Structure formats: structure tokens, C-alpha cells
Short mmCIF file of C-alpha atoms in Angstrom, two decimals:
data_model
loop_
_atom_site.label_atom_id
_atom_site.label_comp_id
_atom_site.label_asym_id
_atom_site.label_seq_id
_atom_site.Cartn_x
_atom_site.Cartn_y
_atom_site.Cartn_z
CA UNK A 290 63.30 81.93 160.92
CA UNK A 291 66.92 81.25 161.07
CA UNK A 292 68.32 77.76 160.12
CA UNK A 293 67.29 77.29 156.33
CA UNK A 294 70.09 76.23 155.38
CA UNK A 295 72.76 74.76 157.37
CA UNK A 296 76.57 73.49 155.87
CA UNK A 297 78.82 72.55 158.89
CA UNK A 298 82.60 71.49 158.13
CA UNK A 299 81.56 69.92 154.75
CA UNK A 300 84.56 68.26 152.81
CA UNK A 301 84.34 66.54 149.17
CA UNK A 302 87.15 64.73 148.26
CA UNK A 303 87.27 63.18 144.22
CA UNK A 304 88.87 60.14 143.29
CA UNK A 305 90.14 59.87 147.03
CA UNK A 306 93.64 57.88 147.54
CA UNK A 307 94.84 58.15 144.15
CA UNK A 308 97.29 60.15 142.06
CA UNK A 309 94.00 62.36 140.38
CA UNK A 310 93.00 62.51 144.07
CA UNK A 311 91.03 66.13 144.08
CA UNK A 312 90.13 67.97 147.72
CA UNK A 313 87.48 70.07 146.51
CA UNK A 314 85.33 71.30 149.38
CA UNK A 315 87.52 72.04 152.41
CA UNK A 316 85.48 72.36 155.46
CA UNK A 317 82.52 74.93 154.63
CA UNK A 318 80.71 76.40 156.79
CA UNK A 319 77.66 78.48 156.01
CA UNK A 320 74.33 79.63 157.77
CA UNK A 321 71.49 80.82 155.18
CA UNK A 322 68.63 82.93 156.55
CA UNK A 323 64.74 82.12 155.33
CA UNK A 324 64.33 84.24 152.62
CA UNK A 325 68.31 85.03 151.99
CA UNK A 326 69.01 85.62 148.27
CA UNK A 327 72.56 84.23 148.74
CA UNK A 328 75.13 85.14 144.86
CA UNK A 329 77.79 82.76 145.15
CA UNK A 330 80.98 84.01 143.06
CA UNK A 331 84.28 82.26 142.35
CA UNK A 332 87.49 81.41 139.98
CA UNK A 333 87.89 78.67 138.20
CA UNK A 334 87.94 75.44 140.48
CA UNK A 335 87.02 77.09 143.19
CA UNK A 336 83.97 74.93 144.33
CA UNK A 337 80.80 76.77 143.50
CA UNK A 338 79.69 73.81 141.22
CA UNK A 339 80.47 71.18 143.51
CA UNK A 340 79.35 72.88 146.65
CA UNK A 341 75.63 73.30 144.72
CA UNK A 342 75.73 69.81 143.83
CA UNK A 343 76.65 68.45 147.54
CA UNK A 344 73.53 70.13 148.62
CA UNK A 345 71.09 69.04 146.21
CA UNK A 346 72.60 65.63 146.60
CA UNK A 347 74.56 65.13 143.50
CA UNK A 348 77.68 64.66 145.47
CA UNK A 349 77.90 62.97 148.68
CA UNK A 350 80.16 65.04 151.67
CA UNK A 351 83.00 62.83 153.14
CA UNK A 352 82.66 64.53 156.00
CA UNK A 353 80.39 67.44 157.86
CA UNK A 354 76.54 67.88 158.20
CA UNK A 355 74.16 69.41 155.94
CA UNK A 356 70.40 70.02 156.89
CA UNK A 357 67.66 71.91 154.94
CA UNK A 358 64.71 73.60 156.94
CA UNK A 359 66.24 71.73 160.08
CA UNK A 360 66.35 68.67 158.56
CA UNK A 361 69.33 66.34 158.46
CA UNK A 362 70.10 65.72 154.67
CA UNK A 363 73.52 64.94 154.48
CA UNK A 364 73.05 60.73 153.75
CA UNK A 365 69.73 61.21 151.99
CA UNK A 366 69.75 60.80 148.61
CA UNK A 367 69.27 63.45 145.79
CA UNK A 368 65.48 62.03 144.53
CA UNK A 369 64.47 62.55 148.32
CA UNK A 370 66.06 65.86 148.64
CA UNK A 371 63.90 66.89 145.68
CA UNK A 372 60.70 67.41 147.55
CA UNK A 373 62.72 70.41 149.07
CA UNK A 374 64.90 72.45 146.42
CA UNK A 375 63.85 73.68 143.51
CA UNK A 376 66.67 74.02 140.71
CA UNK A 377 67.44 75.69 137.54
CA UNK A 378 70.08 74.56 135.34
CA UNK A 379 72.81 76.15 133.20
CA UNK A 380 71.49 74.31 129.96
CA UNK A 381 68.23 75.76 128.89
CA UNK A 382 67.25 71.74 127.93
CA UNK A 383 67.55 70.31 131.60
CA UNK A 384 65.15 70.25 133.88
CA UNK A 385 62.28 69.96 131.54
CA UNK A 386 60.44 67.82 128.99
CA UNK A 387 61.22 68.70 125.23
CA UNK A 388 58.01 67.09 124.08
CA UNK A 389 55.84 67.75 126.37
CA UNK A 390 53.58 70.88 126.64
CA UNK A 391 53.79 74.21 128.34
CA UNK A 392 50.75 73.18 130.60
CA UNK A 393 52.17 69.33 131.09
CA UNK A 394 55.66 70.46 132.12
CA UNK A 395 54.22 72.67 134.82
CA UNK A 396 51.50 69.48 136.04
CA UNK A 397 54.69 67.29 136.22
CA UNK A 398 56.59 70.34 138.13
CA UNK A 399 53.32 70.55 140.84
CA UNK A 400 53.37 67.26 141.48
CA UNK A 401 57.05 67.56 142.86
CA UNK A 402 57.36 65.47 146.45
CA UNK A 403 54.57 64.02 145.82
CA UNK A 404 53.58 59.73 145.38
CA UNK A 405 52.68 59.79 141.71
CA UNK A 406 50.28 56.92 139.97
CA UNK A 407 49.45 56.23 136.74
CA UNK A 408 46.60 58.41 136.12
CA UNK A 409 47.82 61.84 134.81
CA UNK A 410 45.29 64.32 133.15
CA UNK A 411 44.40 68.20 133.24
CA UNK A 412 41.46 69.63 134.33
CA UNK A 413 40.20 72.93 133.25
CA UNK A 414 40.85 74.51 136.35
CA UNK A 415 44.70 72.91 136.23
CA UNK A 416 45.03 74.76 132.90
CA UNK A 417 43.27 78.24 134.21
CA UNK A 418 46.10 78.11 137.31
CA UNK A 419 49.18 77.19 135.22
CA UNK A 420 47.71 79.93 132.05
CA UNK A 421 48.08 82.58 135.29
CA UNK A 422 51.24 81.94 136.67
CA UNK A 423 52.70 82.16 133.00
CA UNK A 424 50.84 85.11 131.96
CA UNK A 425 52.67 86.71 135.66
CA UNK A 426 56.13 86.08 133.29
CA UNK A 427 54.85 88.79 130.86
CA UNK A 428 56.01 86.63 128.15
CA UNK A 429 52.71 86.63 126.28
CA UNK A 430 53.33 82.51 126.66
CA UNK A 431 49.55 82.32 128.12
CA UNK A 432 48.14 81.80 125.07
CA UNK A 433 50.39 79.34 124.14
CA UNK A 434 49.97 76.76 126.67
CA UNK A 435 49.72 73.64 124.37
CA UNK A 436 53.60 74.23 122.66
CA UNK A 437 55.88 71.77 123.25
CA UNK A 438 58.77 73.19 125.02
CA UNK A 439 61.42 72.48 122.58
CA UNK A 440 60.09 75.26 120.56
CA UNK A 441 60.72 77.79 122.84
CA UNK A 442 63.63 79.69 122.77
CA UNK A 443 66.24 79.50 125.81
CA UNK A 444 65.19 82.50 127.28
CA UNK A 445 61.52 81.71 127.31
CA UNK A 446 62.29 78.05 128.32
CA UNK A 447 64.18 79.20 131.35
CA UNK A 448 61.70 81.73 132.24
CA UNK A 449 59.16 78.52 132.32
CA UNK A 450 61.73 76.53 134.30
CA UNK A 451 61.91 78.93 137.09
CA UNK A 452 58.47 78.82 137.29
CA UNK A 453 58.55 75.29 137.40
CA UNK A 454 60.91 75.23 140.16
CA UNK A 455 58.97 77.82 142.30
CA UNK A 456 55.32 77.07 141.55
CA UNK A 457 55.85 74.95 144.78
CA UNK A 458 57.58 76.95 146.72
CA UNK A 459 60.89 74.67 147.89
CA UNK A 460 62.30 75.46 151.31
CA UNK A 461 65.51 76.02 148.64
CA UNK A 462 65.92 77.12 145.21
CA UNK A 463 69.15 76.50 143.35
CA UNK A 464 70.42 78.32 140.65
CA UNK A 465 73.41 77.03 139.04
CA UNK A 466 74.69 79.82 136.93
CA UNK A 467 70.72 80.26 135.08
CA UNK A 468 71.77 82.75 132.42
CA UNK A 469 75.47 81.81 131.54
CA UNK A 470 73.79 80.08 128.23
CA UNK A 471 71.98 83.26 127.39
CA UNK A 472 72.42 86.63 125.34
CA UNK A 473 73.31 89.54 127.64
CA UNK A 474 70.04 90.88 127.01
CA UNK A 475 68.04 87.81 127.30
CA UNK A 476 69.87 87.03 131.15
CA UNK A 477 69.21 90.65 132.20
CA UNK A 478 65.29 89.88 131.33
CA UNK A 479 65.55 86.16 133.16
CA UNK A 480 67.72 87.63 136.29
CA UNK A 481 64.47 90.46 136.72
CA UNK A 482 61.84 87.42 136.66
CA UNK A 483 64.50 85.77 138.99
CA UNK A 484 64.64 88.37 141.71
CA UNK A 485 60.59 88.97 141.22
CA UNK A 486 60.04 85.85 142.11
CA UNK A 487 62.28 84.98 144.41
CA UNK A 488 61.27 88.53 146.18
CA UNK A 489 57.35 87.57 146.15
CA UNK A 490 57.56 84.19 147.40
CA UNK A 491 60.47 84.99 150.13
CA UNK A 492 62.25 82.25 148.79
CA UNK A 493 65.54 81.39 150.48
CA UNK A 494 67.74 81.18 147.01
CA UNK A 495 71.49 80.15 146.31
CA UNK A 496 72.56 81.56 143.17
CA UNK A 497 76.20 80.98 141.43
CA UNK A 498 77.10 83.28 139.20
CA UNK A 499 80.09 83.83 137.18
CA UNK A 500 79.55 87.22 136.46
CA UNK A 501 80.65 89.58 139.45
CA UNK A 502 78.70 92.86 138.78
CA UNK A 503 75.58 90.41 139.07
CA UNK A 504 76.78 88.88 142.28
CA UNK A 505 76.85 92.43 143.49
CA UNK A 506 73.34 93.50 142.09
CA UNK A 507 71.18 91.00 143.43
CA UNK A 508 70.43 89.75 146.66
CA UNK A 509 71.24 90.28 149.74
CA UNK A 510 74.24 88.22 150.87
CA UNK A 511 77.47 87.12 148.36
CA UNK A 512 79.83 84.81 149.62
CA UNK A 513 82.84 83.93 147.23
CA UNK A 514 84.87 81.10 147.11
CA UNK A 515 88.37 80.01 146.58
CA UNK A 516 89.94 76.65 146.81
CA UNK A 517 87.18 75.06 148.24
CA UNK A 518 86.91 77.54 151.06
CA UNK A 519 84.28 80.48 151.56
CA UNK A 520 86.81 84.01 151.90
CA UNK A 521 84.38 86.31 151.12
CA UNK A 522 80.98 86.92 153.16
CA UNK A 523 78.98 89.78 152.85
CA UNK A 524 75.71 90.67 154.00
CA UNK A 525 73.11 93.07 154.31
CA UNK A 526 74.30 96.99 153.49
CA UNK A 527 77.39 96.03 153.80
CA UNK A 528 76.77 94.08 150.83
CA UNK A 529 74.65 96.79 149.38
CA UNK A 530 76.94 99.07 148.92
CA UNK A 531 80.13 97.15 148.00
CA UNK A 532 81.54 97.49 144.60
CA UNK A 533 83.80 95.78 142.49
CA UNK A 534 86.90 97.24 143.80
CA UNK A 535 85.65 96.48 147.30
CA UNK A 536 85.38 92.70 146.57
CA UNK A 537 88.87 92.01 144.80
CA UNK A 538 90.25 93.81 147.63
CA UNK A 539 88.67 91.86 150.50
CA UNK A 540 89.68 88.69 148.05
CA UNK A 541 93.23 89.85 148.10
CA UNK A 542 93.07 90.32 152.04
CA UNK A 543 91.81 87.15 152.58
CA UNK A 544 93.06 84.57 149.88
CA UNK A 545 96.50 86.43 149.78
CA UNK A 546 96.18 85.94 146.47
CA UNK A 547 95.20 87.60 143.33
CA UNK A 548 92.10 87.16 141.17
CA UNK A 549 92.86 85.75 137.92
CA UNK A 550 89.83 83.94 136.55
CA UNK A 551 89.16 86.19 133.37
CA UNK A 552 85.35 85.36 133.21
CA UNK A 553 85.44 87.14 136.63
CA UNK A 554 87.20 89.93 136.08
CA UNK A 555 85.92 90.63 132.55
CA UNK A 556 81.91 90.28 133.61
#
């Protein structure tokens, strides 16, 4: 089904009309696939962050159209665009609750889109569900269901987040550069679960990155950005088989510039 995800001419200004004025997004336009594991690579200032955040409703677009799963979300707030995305964070700490439980974050995380009352309790078939889904992280976690969060390490805790973005599936999941707070060895383990689960639930993803050989290895579309425009787009086998070299090149070709951003070009 084509149409998940729909940016038309989108434009983010900051601090419009004055001297720190900052034209950030200038006139995207992007077309995700359902099920498209999209990388999104960049410099420095070049609008991944911001882009991510005018989606999920951080930021609001001065200008263009935005609509997820054919729906128009462009004026609608970021609480009422939650029912549809799913997000992980940079920060291990966000997007959970420190003192809360294993089991109770992922109640809280099923209950997303939905009118909430005051009642809130587990039965014994909530905790046999949310016991499977972690023991399907192969973290050995299961039995340890009743640990607050905070005691988890940040590995482990964003494991449990991703979980607790996809254990209703979103019509988007957003991914705002997931393992960039993690050991090498720890993000290689957290990217796997990543494309598992993204792979078994056919989840239409958006992933920054700000390591390039990662933008390359997962997925199957990468678009990079520069000064708030999209210059790379690559998809399918052509993606599949492009390599580093191949990238700076087609940045060179159509930035006319050269890639400087040492997190890039070091990754």
C-alpha cells in the first residue's frame, strides 16, 4: 500500500523575522512505502532532527502538508499524532518510566491511543503476554518482569523501549538516532532487535542515523540530507549494493559540496 507516509513541500523556519532567524527545512518532499525501512543520514545541521520532530509533531511546518496512513496531520498536535508513531529516543531515560516496572511500562505502552481512566491493574494473562514478547528480545529479562526500569542498563532499557513502541504496531515508528548513547557492541545487539522487529511486523520505520556504514546496512531505502534539503535517495538494490564511496560521491554530485561532518565520515 503506497502512501504511508507523505511530506509535500514542508518548510520549518526558527525564530522567523529576526537576526537568529534559522530556515531549517526547505521544501521536502518524500513518499514512504508501507513497510519501507527508510536510514536517514546527514552533517551537522542538516535537518534530520528537525525533520523527525515535524512529523511526530514536535515542530509545527510553516508551510507544506504532511499526512500519515492518508491522514492529514500537518495542524494536529503531537499527543494526537501519538496514537500513530511509535518512537525511540536517543537517551536511554526517555520514553519510559524509571520507577515503574518492566510489566507496567509495557501496560502503559498498550494502552497507547487509547481513552485511559483511573482504574489501572494487571491481570495474569496481561503479565503472560508482556513475559512473551520480552522473552522474544532474548535478553533473559522474562524473568524479571517486576524490576523497575531504572535498573536496567541502556542497552536492555532500549531493547524494552522498542518493544514498547512496537507492541502496537504504529502506522510509523521513529527512531531518532536509538544507539548513538550506546557501546559499539551494545548498538550492534539493539540495531539486530531493531531490524527483527521492524522485519516481522512490516513496520514502515524512519531511522536517523549518524553513522553511515549503518545507514548503508539496514533497510531498504537511505535518503541523506543537507541544508534542509533531501540530495540523496536511494532505494531498493540500488541501495543494496551502494557503498561508502558510492554515497560521498552522489553527495558531491548533488550538494556540490564536500562532506565534512567528522561523525560521518569517521563511523
Amino acid at each position: 500500500m503506497p502512501g504511508c507516509l507523505k511530506i509535500k513541500d514542508v518548510h520549518v523556519t526558527f525564530e522567523a523575522g529576526t537576526i537568529n532567524e534559522n530556515h531549517v527545512l526547505k521544501g521536502i518532499d518524500f513518499e514512504a512505502d508501507a513497510s519501507d525501512f527508510i536510514t536517514v543520514i546527514g552533517g551537522n545541521g542538516a535537518g534530520k532532527s528537525t525533520l523527525l520532530n515535524t512529523i511526530a509533531g514536535v515542530y509545527e511546518a510553516d508551510a507544506g502538508h504532511i499526512e500519515i496512513d492518508e491522514i492529514d496531520v500537518t495542524r494536529t498536535p503531537e499527543h494526537k499524532r501519538a496514537k500513530l508513531i511509535g518512537r525511540v529516543f536517543q537517551d536511554p531515560k526517555m520514553g519510559t518510566a524509571t520507577r515503574m516496572t518492566i510489566e507496567e511500562n509495557l501496560a502503559i505502552a498498550t494502552k497507547r491511543g487509547q481513552k485511559r481512566g483511573l482504574r489501572f491493574g494487571l491481570s495474569a494473562a496481561d503479565r503472560e503476554f508482556y513475559k512473551e514478547q520480552v522473552a522474544l528480545l532474548d535478553l533473559g529479562l522474562e524473568d524479571r518482569m517486576t524490576m523497575d526500569m531504572g535498573l536496567l542498563s541502556g542497552g536492555q532499557r532500549q531493547a524494552i523501549t522498542l518493544l514498547m513502541a512496537t507492541i502496537v504496531e504504529p502506522k510509523l515508528l521513529l527512531l531518532d538516532e536509538h544507539t548513538a548513547a550506546l557501546d559499539p557492541k551494545t548498538a550492534e545487539q539493539v540495531l539486530g532487535l531493531t531490524q527483527k522487529l521492524v522485519t516481522e511486523k512490516k513496520l514502515t520505520t524512519f531511522m536517523i542515523t549518524h553513522n553511515m556504514q549503518d545507514a548503508l546496512r539496514y533497510g531498504n531505502r537511505l535518503i541523506m540530507l543537507h541544508n534542509g534539503k533531501i540530495v540523496v535517495d536511494l532505494k531498493g538494490e540500488e541501495k543494496k549494493l551502494a557503498t561508502m564511496e558510492d554515497l560521498m560521491q552522489l553527495f558531491r554530485q548533488n550538494s556540490q559540496t564536500e562532506l565534512k561532518d567528522d561523525a560521518l565520515l569517521l563511523s
